[in-house]
Amino acid sequence: MPSKLIMRKLKRKVDPGEPRLKPMETPHNQHGTQKKSGFAGSPGIELSQSEQMAPPKRTPLIGMSLKMYFTPAQTNQYLSSFVSISRAANALGVTTFLIPDFLSLAAACTALVTTENQRYTTGVGAQDCFWEDSGAYTGEISPWHLREIGVGYVEIGHAERRRIFHESDDDVAKKAAAAAKHGLVPVVCIGEVDRNESDIDCAVQFSVKQMAAAVRSVPVDSQVVFAYEPVWAIGQPAPAPTAYINAVCAGLRSYLDSDGRKNSARIIYGGSAGPGLFSELYSGTIDGMFIGRFGHDPENFEIIVREIASKKFGEQNLGCIESKE
């Protein structure tokens, strides 16, 4: 069932002139262009990098990962409510992405991504990818293949993967580079492990070290998202204190801006993120939220969409969201 906070502007008809979702891309050929195979039965075409649909620039962003909590059937049920919320968020100027399990990626892309623009504005993300396009890499996921089915975002370097699977900063950098090469937006997870709220500089230095590896591997004009998630705050009853988040993210933003990424890199906060938090964060520094189990109820996701839109654009522009009865 759809959520009760019905979002109106969402029976949007696709403009006939809007680019449709592109078919599979292959790696660059010798002319520096990307060859597209075309749909079944159609000839391949050549598109230069400048002709690719670019991801949005620093629009407010809210993402959510379902991790391994939902079965494919549960994800399909969730999508029945999430699609309308995502479309309405986009109408408000807020970009969204949903990261389901790998088995549900195709279904999520079918529901959320029908045009090239929607690949990034109401996008679908993968929970990981490999750094090679193809080959004898049993169990790995190619960013090239993800691109083909409509994926626009890839989560890389989550704290659980760093801890359980021993992913290093170099691994994360190679994966981020591979994702960016195929027009996917890397969502690179960063954040200090130990809690020490009195030492902001230590948290900034730890996180910048993680950022730096990815920054070196992704072109300066390519979109990249950094999800700041203090490891000690993940899965806790409350997020990190707002003053602490603001101070750390100010340091991260300064680092990115000094590297020429003022417009191409976004920072979102995760780690027990929930309602009421974004209104206390510096909107000039932090571009959005990365939420987890709180968003498993679509109405909760909708609440945060409204909060971010209100903070960024003002209540007068929220007329497309009805109040809960």
PDB file of C-alpha atoms in Angstrom:
ATOM      1  CA  MET A   1       0.000   0.000   0.000  1.00  0.00           C
ATOM      2  CA  PRO A   2       1.243   3.520  -0.751  1.00  0.00           C
ATOM      3  CA  SER A   3       2.149   5.707   2.202  1.00  0.00           C
ATOM      4  CA  LYS A   4      -0.550   7.988   3.634  1.00  0.00           C
ATOM      5  CA  LEU A   5       1.573  11.063   3.059  1.00  0.00           C
ATOM      6  CA  ILE A   6       0.585  11.005  -0.593  1.00  0.00           C
ATOM      7  CA  MET A   7       2.949  12.887  -2.890  1.00  0.00           C
ATOM      8  CA  ARG A   8       1.058  14.551  -5.638  1.00  0.00           C
ATOM      9  CA  LYS A   9       3.221  15.686  -8.537  1.00  0.00           C
ATOM     10  CA  LEU A  10       4.038  12.207  -9.311  1.00  0.00           C
ATOM     11  CA  LYS A  11       2.052  10.897 -12.127  1.00  0.00           C
ATOM     12  CA  ARG A  12       4.643  12.443 -14.279  1.00  0.00           C
ATOM     13  CA  LYS A  13       4.479  11.690 -17.974  1.00  0.00           C
ATOM     14  CA  VAL A  14       7.791  11.136 -19.639  1.00  0.00           C
ATOM     15  CA  ASP A  15       8.632  13.937 -22.037  1.00  0.00           C
ATOM     16  CA  PRO A  16       8.986  12.408 -25.509  1.00  0.00           C
ATOM     17  CA  GLY A  17      12.162  14.446 -25.931  1.00  0.00           C
ATOM     18  CA  GLU A  18      13.771  13.159 -22.731  1.00  0.00           C
ATOM     19  CA  PRO A  19      16.577  10.659 -23.332  1.00  0.00           C
ATOM     20  CA  ARG A  20      15.448   7.125 -22.699  1.00  0.00           C
ATOM     21  CA  LEU A  21      17.556   4.769 -20.638  1.00  0.00           C
ATOM     22  CA  LYS A  22      20.586   3.844 -22.702  1.00  0.00           C
ATOM     23  CA  PRO A  23      21.572   0.258 -23.444  1.00  0.00           C
ATOM     24  CA  MET A  24      24.787  -1.420 -22.444  1.00  0.00           C
ATOM     25  CA  GLU A  25      28.080   0.443 -22.591  1.00  0.00           C
ATOM     26  CA  THR A  26      31.352  -1.271 -23.311  1.00  0.00           C
ATOM     27  CA  PRO A  27      34.798  -0.055 -22.292  1.00  0.00           C
ATOM     28  CA  HIS A  28      36.476   2.769 -24.206  1.00  0.00           C
ATOM     29  CA  ASN A  29      37.757   1.926 -27.669  1.00  0.00           C
ATOM     30  CA  GLN A  30      40.874   3.246 -29.322  1.00  0.00           C
ATOM     31  CA  HIS A  31      39.169   6.512 -30.317  1.00  0.00           C
ATOM     32  CA  GLY A  32      38.388   7.544 -26.745  1.00  0.00           C
ATOM     33  CA  THR A  33      34.653   6.994 -27.191  1.00  0.00           C
ATOM     34  CA  GLN A  34      32.358   4.454 -25.628  1.00  0.00           C
ATOM     35  CA  LYS A  35      30.665   1.909 -27.807  1.00  0.00           C
ATOM     36  CA  LYS A  36      27.049   1.124 -27.053  1.00  0.00           C
ATOM     37  CA  SER A  37      25.692  -2.165 -28.201  1.00  0.00           C
ATOM     38  CA  GLY A  38      22.171  -0.888 -28.855  1.00  0.00           C
ATOM     39  CA  PHE A  39      19.019  -2.793 -27.998  1.00  0.00           C
ATOM     40  CA  ALA A  40      18.528  -6.285 -29.354  1.00  0.00           C
ATOM     41  CA  GLY A  41      18.635  -6.228 -33.125  1.00  0.00           C
ATOM     42  CA  SER A  42      19.878  -2.635 -33.399  1.00  0.00           C
ATOM     43  CA  PRO A  43      23.374  -1.569 -34.463  1.00  0.00           C
ATOM     44  CA  GLY A  44      25.855  -0.261 -31.925  1.00  0.00           C
ATOM     45  CA  ILE A  45      26.428   3.500 -31.725  1.00  0.00           C
ATOM     46  CA  GLU A  46      29.348   5.619 -30.609  1.00  0.00           C
ATOM     47  CA  LEU A  47      28.919   8.300 -27.945  1.00  0.00           C
ATOM     48  CA  SER A  48      31.698  10.546 -26.704  1.00  0.00           C
ATOM     49  CA  GLN A  49      32.060  11.307 -23.017  1.00  0.00           C
ATOM     50  CA  SER A  50      30.549  14.766 -23.536  1.00  0.00           C
ATOM     51  CA  GLU A  51      27.397  13.174 -24.921  1.00  0.00           C
ATOM     52  CA  GLN A  52      26.727  11.071 -21.824  1.00  0.00           C
ATOM     53  CA  MET A  53      23.975  12.185 -19.455  1.00  0.00           C
ATOM     54  CA  ALA A  54      25.816  13.799 -16.535  1.00  0.00           C
ATOM     55  CA  PRO A  55      24.837  13.162 -12.900  1.00  0.00           C
ATOM     56  CA  PRO A  56      23.313  16.163 -11.090  1.00  0.00           C
ATOM     57  CA  LYS A  57      25.532  18.758  -9.426  1.00  0.00           C
ATOM     58  CA  ARG A  58      25.293  18.964  -5.615  1.00  0.00           C
ATOM     59  CA  THR A  59      21.537  18.691  -5.381  1.00  0.00           C
ATOM     60  CA  PRO A  60      20.187  17.673  -1.963  1.00  0.00           C
ATOM     61  CA  LEU A  61      20.536  13.912  -1.687  1.00  0.00           C
ATOM     62  CA  ILE A  62      18.945  11.172   0.394  1.00  0.00           C
ATOM     63  CA  GLY A  63      19.932   7.552  -0.001  1.00  0.00           C
ATOM     64  CA  MET A  64      19.065   4.325   1.692  1.00  0.00           C
ATOM     65  CA  SER A  65      20.614   0.868   1.761  1.00  0.00           C
ATOM     66  CA  LEU A  66      18.497  -2.193   2.500  1.00  0.00           C
ATOM     67  CA  LYS A  67      21.648  -4.251   3.159  1.00  0.00           C
ATOM     68  CA  MET A  68      20.553  -7.905   3.494  1.00  0.00           C
ATOM     69  CA  TYR A  69      17.365  -7.246   5.467  1.00  0.00           C
ATOM     70  CA  PHE A  70      14.741  -7.640   2.716  1.00  0.00           C
ATOM     71  CA  THR A  71      13.974 -10.637   0.534  1.00  0.00           C
ATOM     72  CA  PRO A  72      13.309  -9.901  -3.161  1.00  0.00           C
ATOM     73  CA  ALA A  73       9.569 -10.231  -2.496  1.00  0.00           C
ATOM     74  CA  GLN A  74       9.775  -7.747   0.382  1.00  0.00           C
ATOM     75  CA  THR A  75      11.772  -5.353  -1.791  1.00  0.00           C
ATOM     76  CA  ASN A  76       9.100  -5.472  -4.485  1.00  0.00           C
ATOM     77  CA  GLN A  77       6.474  -4.656  -1.878  1.00  0.00           C
ATOM     78  CA  TYR A  78       8.603  -1.793  -0.581  1.00  0.00           C
ATOM     79  CA  LEU A  79       9.010  -0.414  -4.095  1.00  0.00           C
ATOM     80  CA  SER A  80       5.239  -0.129  -4.476  1.00  0.00           C
ATOM     81  CA  SER A  81       5.349   2.756  -1.984  1.00  0.00           C
ATOM     82  CA  PHE A  82       8.880   4.003  -2.525  1.00  0.00           C
ATOM     83  CA  VAL A  83       8.513   4.850  -6.227  1.00  0.00           C
ATOM     84  CA  SER A  84       5.913   7.577  -5.673  1.00  0.00           C
ATOM     85  CA  ILE A  85       7.865   9.031  -2.754  1.00  0.00           C
ATOM     86  CA  SER A  86      11.045   9.108  -4.833  1.00  0.00           C
ATOM     87  CA  ARG A  87       9.300  10.831  -7.756  1.00  0.00           C
ATOM     88  CA  ALA A  88       7.800  13.445  -5.448  1.00  0.00           C
ATOM     89  CA  ALA A  89      11.156  14.074  -3.795  1.00  0.00           C
ATOM     90  CA  ASN A  90      12.628  14.711  -7.221  1.00  0.00           C
ATOM     91  CA  ALA A  91       9.804  17.150  -7.996  1.00  0.00           C
ATOM     92  CA  LEU A  92      10.874  19.028  -4.848  1.00  0.00           C
ATOM     93  CA  GLY A  93      14.486  19.189  -6.016  1.00  0.00           C
ATOM     94  CA  VAL A  94      15.739  16.338  -3.814  1.00  0.00           C
ATOM     95  CA  THR A  95      17.691  13.504  -5.442  1.00  0.00           C
ATOM     96  CA  THR A  96      17.141  10.008  -4.072  1.00  0.00           C
ATOM     97  CA  PHE A  97      18.734   6.611  -4.473  1.00  0.00           C
ATOM     98  CA  LEU A  98      17.794   3.195  -3.152  1.00  0.00           C
ATOM     99  CA  ILE A  99      20.325   0.394  -2.658  1.00  0.00           C
ATOM    100  CA  PRO A 100      18.601  -3.020  -2.531  1.00  0.00           C
ATOM    101  CA  ASP A 101      20.238  -6.435  -2.492  1.00  0.00           C
ATOM    102  CA  PHE A 102      21.814  -7.608  -5.757  1.00  0.00           C
ATOM    103  CA  LEU A 103      18.937  -9.974  -6.574  1.00  0.00           C
ATOM    104  CA  SER A 104      16.534  -7.012  -6.558  1.00  0.00           C
ATOM    105  CA  LEU A 105      18.571  -4.571  -8.648  1.00  0.00           C
ATOM    106  CA  ALA A 106      16.854  -5.322 -11.962  1.00  0.00           C
ATOM    107  CA  ALA A 107      13.360  -5.010 -10.473  1.00  0.00           C
ATOM    108  CA  ALA A 108      14.305  -1.755  -8.731  1.00  0.00           C
ATOM    109  CA  CYS A 109      15.729  -0.306 -11.936  1.00  0.00           C
ATOM    110  CA  THR A 110      12.588  -1.285 -13.849  1.00  0.00           C
ATOM    111  CA  ALA A 111      10.448   0.534 -11.279  1.00  0.00           C
ATOM    112  CA  LEU A 112      12.588   3.624 -10.689  1.00  0.00           C
ATOM    113  CA  VAL A 113      14.729   4.186 -13.775  1.00  0.00           C
ATOM    114  CA  THR A 114      12.973   4.535 -17.125  1.00  0.00           C
ATOM    115  CA  THR A 115      14.960   7.471 -18.528  1.00  0.00           C
ATOM    116  CA  GLU A 116      18.634   8.372 -18.523  1.00  0.00           C
ATOM    117  CA  ASN A 117      17.944  11.316 -16.233  1.00  0.00           C
ATOM    118  CA  GLN A 118      16.264   9.090 -13.644  1.00  0.00           C
ATOM    119  CA  ARG A 119      19.423   6.988 -13.418  1.00  0.00           C
ATOM    120  CA  TYR A 120      20.729   9.735 -11.107  1.00  0.00           C
ATOM    121  CA  THR A 121      17.686  11.681  -9.860  1.00  0.00           C
ATOM    122  CA  THR A 122      15.572   8.753  -8.628  1.00  0.00           C
ATOM    123  CA  GLY A 123      18.369   6.266  -8.834  1.00  0.00           C
ATOM    124  CA  VAL A 124      19.187   2.732  -7.871  1.00  0.00           C
ATOM    125  CA  GLY A 125      22.506   1.770  -6.314  1.00  0.00           C
ATOM    126  CA  ALA A 126      24.469  -1.435  -5.855  1.00  0.00           C
ATOM    127  CA  GLN A 127      26.009  -2.459  -2.539  1.00  0.00           C
ATOM    128  CA  ASP A 128      29.431  -3.080  -4.078  1.00  0.00           C
ATOM    129  CA  CYS A 129      31.263  -3.630  -7.362  1.00  0.00           C
ATOM    130  CA  PHE A 130      34.588  -4.987  -8.571  1.00  0.00           C
ATOM    131  CA  TRP A 131      37.353  -2.953 -10.209  1.00  0.00           C
ATOM    132  CA  GLU A 132      37.492  -4.993 -13.423  1.00  0.00           C
ATOM    133  CA  ASP A 133      34.962  -4.864 -16.266  1.00  0.00           C
ATOM    134  CA  SER A 134      34.890  -8.593 -16.969  1.00  0.00           C
ATOM    135  CA  GLY A 135      36.921 -11.761 -16.595  1.00  0.00           C
ATOM    136  CA  ALA A 136      37.504 -14.775 -14.381  1.00  0.00           C
ATOM    137  CA  TYR A 137      36.458 -13.137 -11.099  1.00  0.00           C
ATOM    138  CA  THR A 138      34.039 -15.588  -9.533  1.00  0.00           C
ATOM    139  CA  GLY A 139      31.422 -13.969  -7.322  1.00  0.00           C
ATOM    140  CA  GLU A 140      32.280 -10.372  -8.288  1.00  0.00           C
ATOM    141  CA  ILE A 141      30.026  -7.728  -9.846  1.00  0.00           C
ATOM    142  CA  SER A 142      31.136  -5.677 -12.850  1.00  0.00           C
ATOM    143  CA  PRO A 143      30.379  -1.923 -12.862  1.00  0.00           C
ATOM    144  CA  TRP A 144      29.926  -2.212 -16.622  1.00  0.00           C
ATOM    145  CA  HIS A 145      27.169  -4.788 -16.081  1.00  0.00           C
ATOM    146  CA  LEU A 146      25.551  -2.636 -13.390  1.00  0.00           C
ATOM    147  CA  ARG A 147      25.441   0.276 -15.786  1.00  0.00           C
ATOM    148  CA  GLU A 148      23.695  -1.858 -18.397  1.00  0.00           C
ATOM    149  CA  ILE A 149      20.674  -2.644 -16.231  1.00  0.00           C
ATOM    150  CA  GLY A 150      20.140   0.981 -15.153  1.00  0.00           C
ATOM    151  CA  VAL A 151      22.153   1.348 -11.940  1.00  0.00           C
ATOM    152  CA  GLY A 152      23.430   4.876 -11.257  1.00  0.00           C
ATOM    153  CA  TYR A 153      25.140   4.621  -7.849  1.00  0.00           C
ATOM    154  CA  VAL A 154      27.528   2.164  -6.188  1.00  0.00           C
ATOM    155  CA  GLU A 155      28.161   2.014  -2.439  1.00  0.00           C
ATOM    156  CA  ILE A 156      31.847   1.363  -1.823  1.00  0.00           C
ATOM    157  CA  GLY A 157      33.904   0.793   1.319  1.00  0.00           C
ATOM    158  CA  HIS A 158      31.146   0.452   3.891  1.00  0.00           C
ATOM    159  CA  ALA A 159      32.480  -0.096   7.402  1.00  0.00           C
ATOM    160  CA  GLU A 160      31.116  -3.643   7.410  1.00  0.00           C
ATOM    161  CA  ARG A 161      33.038  -4.520   4.260  1.00  0.00           C
ATOM    162  CA  ARG A 162      36.195  -2.911   5.604  1.00  0.00           C
ATOM    163  CA  ARG A 163      35.841  -4.878   8.855  1.00  0.00           C
ATOM    164  CA  ILE A 164      34.500  -8.251   7.669  1.00  0.00           C
ATOM    165  CA  PHE A 165      36.117  -8.503   4.227  1.00  0.00           C
ATOM    166  CA  HIS A 166      39.234  -6.463   5.048  1.00  0.00           C
ATOM    167  CA  GLU A 167      38.770  -3.971   2.202  1.00  0.00           C
ATOM    168  CA  SER A 168      41.582  -1.444   2.154  1.00  0.00           C
ATOM    169  CA  ASP A 169      41.640   2.174   1.012  1.00  0.00           C
ATOM    170  CA  ASP A 170      43.414   0.990  -2.136  1.00  0.00           C
ATOM    171  CA  ASP A 171      40.617  -1.504  -2.843  1.00  0.00           C
ATOM    172  CA  VAL A 172      38.050   1.252  -2.378  1.00  0.00           C
ATOM    173  CA  ALA A 173      39.996   3.571  -4.685  1.00  0.00           C
ATOM    174  CA  LYS A 174      40.135   0.983  -7.479  1.00  0.00           C
ATOM    175  CA  LYS A 175      36.420   0.283  -7.177  1.00  0.00           C
ATOM    176  CA  ALA A 176      35.578   4.004  -7.177  1.00  0.00           C
ATOM    177  CA  ALA A 177      37.667   4.528 -10.305  1.00  0.00           C
ATOM    178  CA  ALA A 178      35.962   1.621 -12.074  1.00  0.00           C
ATOM    179  CA  ALA A 179      32.513   2.899 -11.145  1.00  0.00           C
ATOM    180  CA  ALA A 180      33.254   6.450 -12.302  1.00  0.00           C
ATOM    181  CA  LYS A 181      34.679   5.152 -15.593  1.00  0.00           C
ATOM    182  CA  HIS A 182      31.272   3.709 -16.408  1.00  0.00           C
ATOM    183  CA  GLY A 183      29.278   6.785 -15.394  1.00  0.00           C
ATOM    184  CA  LEU A 184      28.254   5.416 -12.008  1.00  0.00           C
ATOM    185  CA  VAL A 185      28.393   7.677  -8.961  1.00  0.00           C
ATOM    186  CA  PRO A 186      30.598   6.142  -6.246  1.00  0.00           C
ATOM    187  CA  VAL A 187      29.107   6.464  -2.762  1.00  0.00           C
ATOM    188  CA  VAL A 188      32.274   6.101  -0.713  1.00  0.00           C
ATOM    189  CA  CYS A 189      31.727   5.361   2.976  1.00  0.00           C
ATOM    190  CA  ILE A 190      34.156   6.972   5.395  1.00  0.00           C
ATOM    191  CA  GLY A 191      34.347   7.549   9.121  1.00  0.00           C
ATOM    192  CA  GLU A 192      36.460   7.022  12.197  1.00  0.00           C
ATOM    193  CA  VAL A 193      36.151   3.818  14.208  1.00  0.00           C
ATOM    194  CA  ASP A 194      36.621   5.037  17.787  1.00  0.00           C
ATOM    195  CA  ARG A 195      34.509   7.573  19.628  1.00  0.00           C
ATOM    196  CA  ASN A 196      36.358  10.626  20.922  1.00  0.00           C
ATOM    197  CA  GLU A 197      34.107  13.672  20.633  1.00  0.00           C
ATOM    198  CA  SER A 198      36.773  15.943  22.069  1.00  0.00           C
ATOM    199  CA  ASP A 199      39.172  15.304  19.178  1.00  0.00           C
ATOM    200  CA  ILE A 200      37.575  16.665  16.010  1.00  0.00           C
ATOM    201  CA  ASP A 201      40.917  16.914  14.229  1.00  0.00           C
ATOM    202  CA  CYS A 202      41.582  13.215  14.683  1.00  0.00           C
ATOM    203  CA  ALA A 203      38.218  12.304  13.144  1.00  0.00           C
ATOM    204  CA  VAL A 204      38.814  14.663  10.224  1.00  0.00           C
ATOM    205  CA  GLN A 205      42.309  13.317   9.592  1.00  0.00           C
ATOM    206  CA  PHE A 206      41.131   9.707   9.717  1.00  0.00           C
ATOM    207  CA  SER A 207      38.265  10.382   7.297  1.00  0.00           C
ATOM    208  CA  VAL A 208      40.330  12.543   4.942  1.00  0.00           C
ATOM    209  CA  LYS A 209      42.847   9.708   4.649  1.00  0.00           C
ATOM    210  CA  GLN A 210      40.017   7.449   3.486  1.00  0.00           C
ATOM    211  CA  MET A 211      38.725  10.148   1.138  1.00  0.00           C
ATOM    212  CA  ALA A 212      42.112  10.865  -0.360  1.00  0.00           C
ATOM    213  CA  ALA A 213      42.511   7.418  -1.887  1.00  0.00           C
ATOM    214  CA  ALA A 214      39.188   7.735  -3.709  1.00  0.00           C
ATOM    215  CA  VAL A 215      39.802  11.361  -4.656  1.00  0.00           C
ATOM    216  CA  ARG A 216      43.073  10.433  -6.350  1.00  0.00           C
ATOM    217  CA  SER A 217      41.337   7.767  -8.431  1.00  0.00           C
ATOM    218  CA  VAL A 218      38.226   9.666  -9.594  1.00  0.00           C
ATOM    219  CA  PRO A 219      38.508  12.531 -12.125  1.00  0.00           C
ATOM    220  CA  VAL A 220      37.940  15.929 -10.549  1.00  0.00           C
ATOM    221  CA  ASP A 221      34.869  16.625 -12.685  1.00  0.00           C
ATOM    222  CA  SER A 222      33.238  13.257 -11.980  1.00  0.00           C
ATOM    223  CA  GLN A 223      30.465  13.087  -9.421  1.00  0.00           C
ATOM    224  CA  VAL A 224      31.296  11.337  -6.173  1.00  0.00           C
ATOM    225  CA  VAL A 225      29.400  11.091  -2.885  1.00  0.00           C
ATOM    226  CA  PHE A 226      31.100  10.643   0.477  1.00  0.00           C
ATOM    227  CA  ALA A 227      28.899   9.120   3.161  1.00  0.00           C
ATOM    228  CA  TYR A 228      30.338  10.183   6.516  1.00  0.00           C
ATOM    229  CA  GLU A 229      29.375   7.433   8.946  1.00  0.00           C
ATOM    230  CA  PRO A 230      31.286   7.365  12.236  1.00  0.00           C
ATOM    231  CA  VAL A 231      31.586   3.636  12.796  1.00  0.00           C
ATOM    232  CA  TRP A 232      30.805   4.004  16.488  1.00  0.00           C
ATOM    233  CA  ALA A 233      27.423   5.572  15.615  1.00  0.00           C
ATOM    234  CA  ILE A 234      26.234   2.891  13.167  1.00  0.00           C
ATOM    235  CA  GLY A 235      23.312   0.858  14.519  1.00  0.00           C
ATOM    236  CA  GLN A 236      23.047   2.915  17.717  1.00  0.00           C
ATOM    237  CA  PRO A 237      19.911   4.433  19.284  1.00  0.00           C
ATOM    238  CA  ALA A 238      21.043   7.946  18.335  1.00  0.00           C
ATOM    239  CA  PRO A 239      23.370   9.524  15.771  1.00  0.00           C
ATOM    240  CA  ALA A 240      26.566  11.368  16.607  1.00  0.00           C
ATOM    241  CA  PRO A 241      25.971  14.798  18.229  1.00  0.00           C
ATOM    242  CA  THR A 242      25.075  17.455  15.667  1.00  0.00           C
ATOM    243  CA  ALA A 243      27.885  19.805  16.721  1.00  0.00           C
ATOM    244  CA  TYR A 244      30.360  16.989  16.206  1.00  0.00           C
ATOM    245  CA  ILE A 245      28.930  16.060  12.777  1.00  0.00           C
ATOM    246  CA  ASN A 246      28.996  19.693  11.664  1.00  0.00           C
ATOM    247  CA  ALA A 247      32.587  20.198  12.773  1.00  0.00           C
ATOM    248  CA  VAL A 248      33.911  17.027  11.152  1.00  0.00           C
ATOM    249  CA  CYS A 249      32.024  17.599   7.903  1.00  0.00           C
ATOM    250  CA  ALA A 250      33.259  21.188   7.736  1.00  0.00           C
ATOM    251  CA  GLY A 251      36.783  19.787   7.691  1.00  0.00           C
ATOM    252  CA  LEU A 252      35.864  17.249   5.017  1.00  0.00           C
ATOM    253  CA  ARG A 253      34.174  19.908   2.886  1.00  0.00           C
ATOM    254  CA  SER A 254      37.241  22.138   3.151  1.00  0.00           C
ATOM    255  CA  TYR A 255      39.436  19.298   1.922  1.00  0.00           C
ATOM    256  CA  LEU A 256      37.180  18.567  -1.056  1.00  0.00           C
ATOM    257  CA  ASP A 257      36.863  22.238  -2.016  1.00  0.00           C
ATOM    258  CA  SER A 258      40.632  22.682  -1.898  1.00  0.00           C
ATOM    259  CA  ASP A 259      40.896  19.788  -4.352  1.00  0.00           C
ATOM    260  CA  GLY A 260      38.617  21.538  -6.851  1.00  0.00           C
ATOM    261  CA  ARG A 261      35.528  19.448  -6.008  1.00  0.00           C
ATOM    262  CA  LYS A 262      33.222  22.143  -4.692  1.00  0.00           C
ATOM    263  CA  ASN A 263      30.508  21.191  -7.172  1.00  0.00           C
ATOM    264  CA  SER A 264      31.308  17.582  -8.021  1.00  0.00           C
ATOM    265  CA  ALA A 265      31.578  16.009  -4.551  1.00  0.00           C
ATOM    266  CA  ARG A 266      28.738  15.730  -2.070  1.00  0.00           C
ATOM    267  CA  ILE A 267      28.793  14.805   1.625  1.00  0.00           C
ATOM    268  CA  ILE A 268      25.902  12.958   3.224  1.00  0.00           C
ATOM    269  CA  TYR A 269      25.638  11.831   6.842  1.00  0.00           C
ATOM    270  CA  GLY A 270      24.824   8.288   7.902  1.00  0.00           C
ATOM    271  CA  GLY A 271      25.111   6.415  11.169  1.00  0.00           C
ATOM    272  CA  SER A 272      21.732   6.107  12.932  1.00  0.00           C
ATOM    273  CA  ALA A 273      20.402   9.024  10.911  1.00  0.00           C
ATOM    274  CA  GLY A 274      16.753   9.825  11.510  1.00  0.00           C
ATOM    275  CA  PRO A 275      14.146  12.605  11.585  1.00  0.00           C
ATOM    276  CA  GLY A 276      15.031  15.969  13.067  1.00  0.00           C
ATOM    277  CA  LEU A 277      18.748  15.578  12.395  1.00  0.00           C
ATOM    278  CA  PHE A 278      19.151  17.320   9.055  1.00  0.00           C
ATOM    279  CA  SER A 279      17.470  20.509  10.292  1.00  0.00           C
ATOM    280  CA  GLU A 280      20.369  20.826  12.763  1.00  0.00           C
ATOM    281  CA  LEU A 281      23.117  20.267  10.207  1.00  0.00           C
ATOM    282  CA  TYR A 282      24.945  22.880   8.129  1.00  0.00           C
ATOM    283  CA  SER A 283      23.261  22.703   4.750  1.00  0.00           C
ATOM    284  CA  GLY A 284      26.172  24.477   3.080  1.00  0.00           C
ATOM    285  CA  THR A 285      28.465  21.665   4.188  1.00  0.00           C
ATOM    286  CA  ILE A 286      26.272  18.565   4.290  1.00  0.00           C
ATOM    287  CA  ASP A 287      24.184  17.744   1.231  1.00  0.00           C
ATOM    288  CA  GLY A 288      21.867  15.099   2.613  1.00  0.00           C
ATOM    289  CA  MET A 289      21.416  11.870   4.525  1.00  0.00           C
ATOM    290  CA  PHE A 290      22.222   8.185   4.162  1.00  0.00           C
ATOM    291  CA  ILE A 291      19.704   6.224   6.188  1.00  0.00           C
ATOM    292  CA  GLY A 292      19.309   2.609   7.158  1.00  0.00           C
ATOM    293  CA  ARG A 293      16.681   0.696   9.097  1.00  0.00           C
ATOM    294  CA  PHE A 294      14.698   3.823   9.977  1.00  0.00           C
ATOM    295  CA  GLY A 295      13.766   4.084   6.316  1.00  0.00           C
ATOM    296  CA  HIS A 296      12.394   0.550   6.108  1.00  0.00           C
ATOM    297  CA  ASP A 297       9.010   2.170   6.717  1.00  0.00           C
ATOM    298  CA  PRO A 298       8.407   4.253   3.550  1.00  0.00           C
ATOM    299  CA  GLU A 299       6.599   6.929   5.563  1.00  0.00           C
ATOM    300  CA  ASN A 300       9.763   7.504   7.589  1.00  0.00           C
ATOM    301  CA  PHE A 301      11.758   7.981   4.389  1.00  0.00           C
ATOM    302  CA  GLU A 302       9.125  10.469   3.305  1.00  0.00           C
ATOM    303  CA  ILE A 303       9.455  12.421   6.541  1.00  0.00           C
ATOM    304  CA  ILE A 304      13.175  12.928   5.921  1.00  0.00           C
ATOM    305  CA  VAL A 305      12.541  13.947   2.300  1.00  0.00           C
ATOM    306  CA  ARG A 306      10.242  16.673   3.564  1.00  0.00           C
ATOM    307  CA  GLU A 307      12.747  17.750   6.204  1.00  0.00           C
ATOM    308  CA  ILE A 308      15.572  18.074   3.677  1.00  0.00           C
ATOM    309  CA  ALA A 309      13.387  19.901   1.145  1.00  0.00           C
ATOM    310  CA  SER A 310      12.133  22.283   3.832  1.00  0.00           C
ATOM    311  CA  LYS A 311      15.666  23.064   5.018  1.00  0.00           C
ATOM    312  CA  LYS A 312      16.947  23.586   1.470  1.00  0.00           C
ATOM    313  CA  PHE A 313      14.001  25.300  -0.210  1.00  0.00           C
ATOM    314  CA  GLY A 314      11.513  26.453   2.451  1.00  0.00           C
ATOM    315  CA  GLU A 315       8.064  25.286   3.462  1.00  0.00           C
ATOM    316  CA  GLN A 316       6.355  27.290   0.710  1.00  0.00           C
ATOM    317  CA  ASN A 317       7.680  24.855  -1.874  1.00  0.00           C
ATOM    318  CA  LEU A 318       6.342  21.726  -0.204  1.00  0.00           C
ATOM    319  CA  GLY A 319       2.790  21.965  -1.504  1.00  0.00           C
ATOM    320  CA  CYS A 320       3.050  18.650  -3.317  1.00  0.00           C
ATOM    321  CA  ILE A 321       3.197  16.760  -0.040  1.00  0.00           C
ATOM    322  CA  GLU A 322      -0.064  16.355   1.808  1.00  0.00           C
ATOM    323  CA  SER A 323      -0.093  16.426   5.567  1.00  0.00           C
ATOM    324  CA  LYS A 324      -0.786  13.163   7.313  1.00  0.00           C
ATOM    325  CA  GLU A 325      -4.451  12.813   8.096  1.00  0.00           C
TER     326      GLU A 325
END
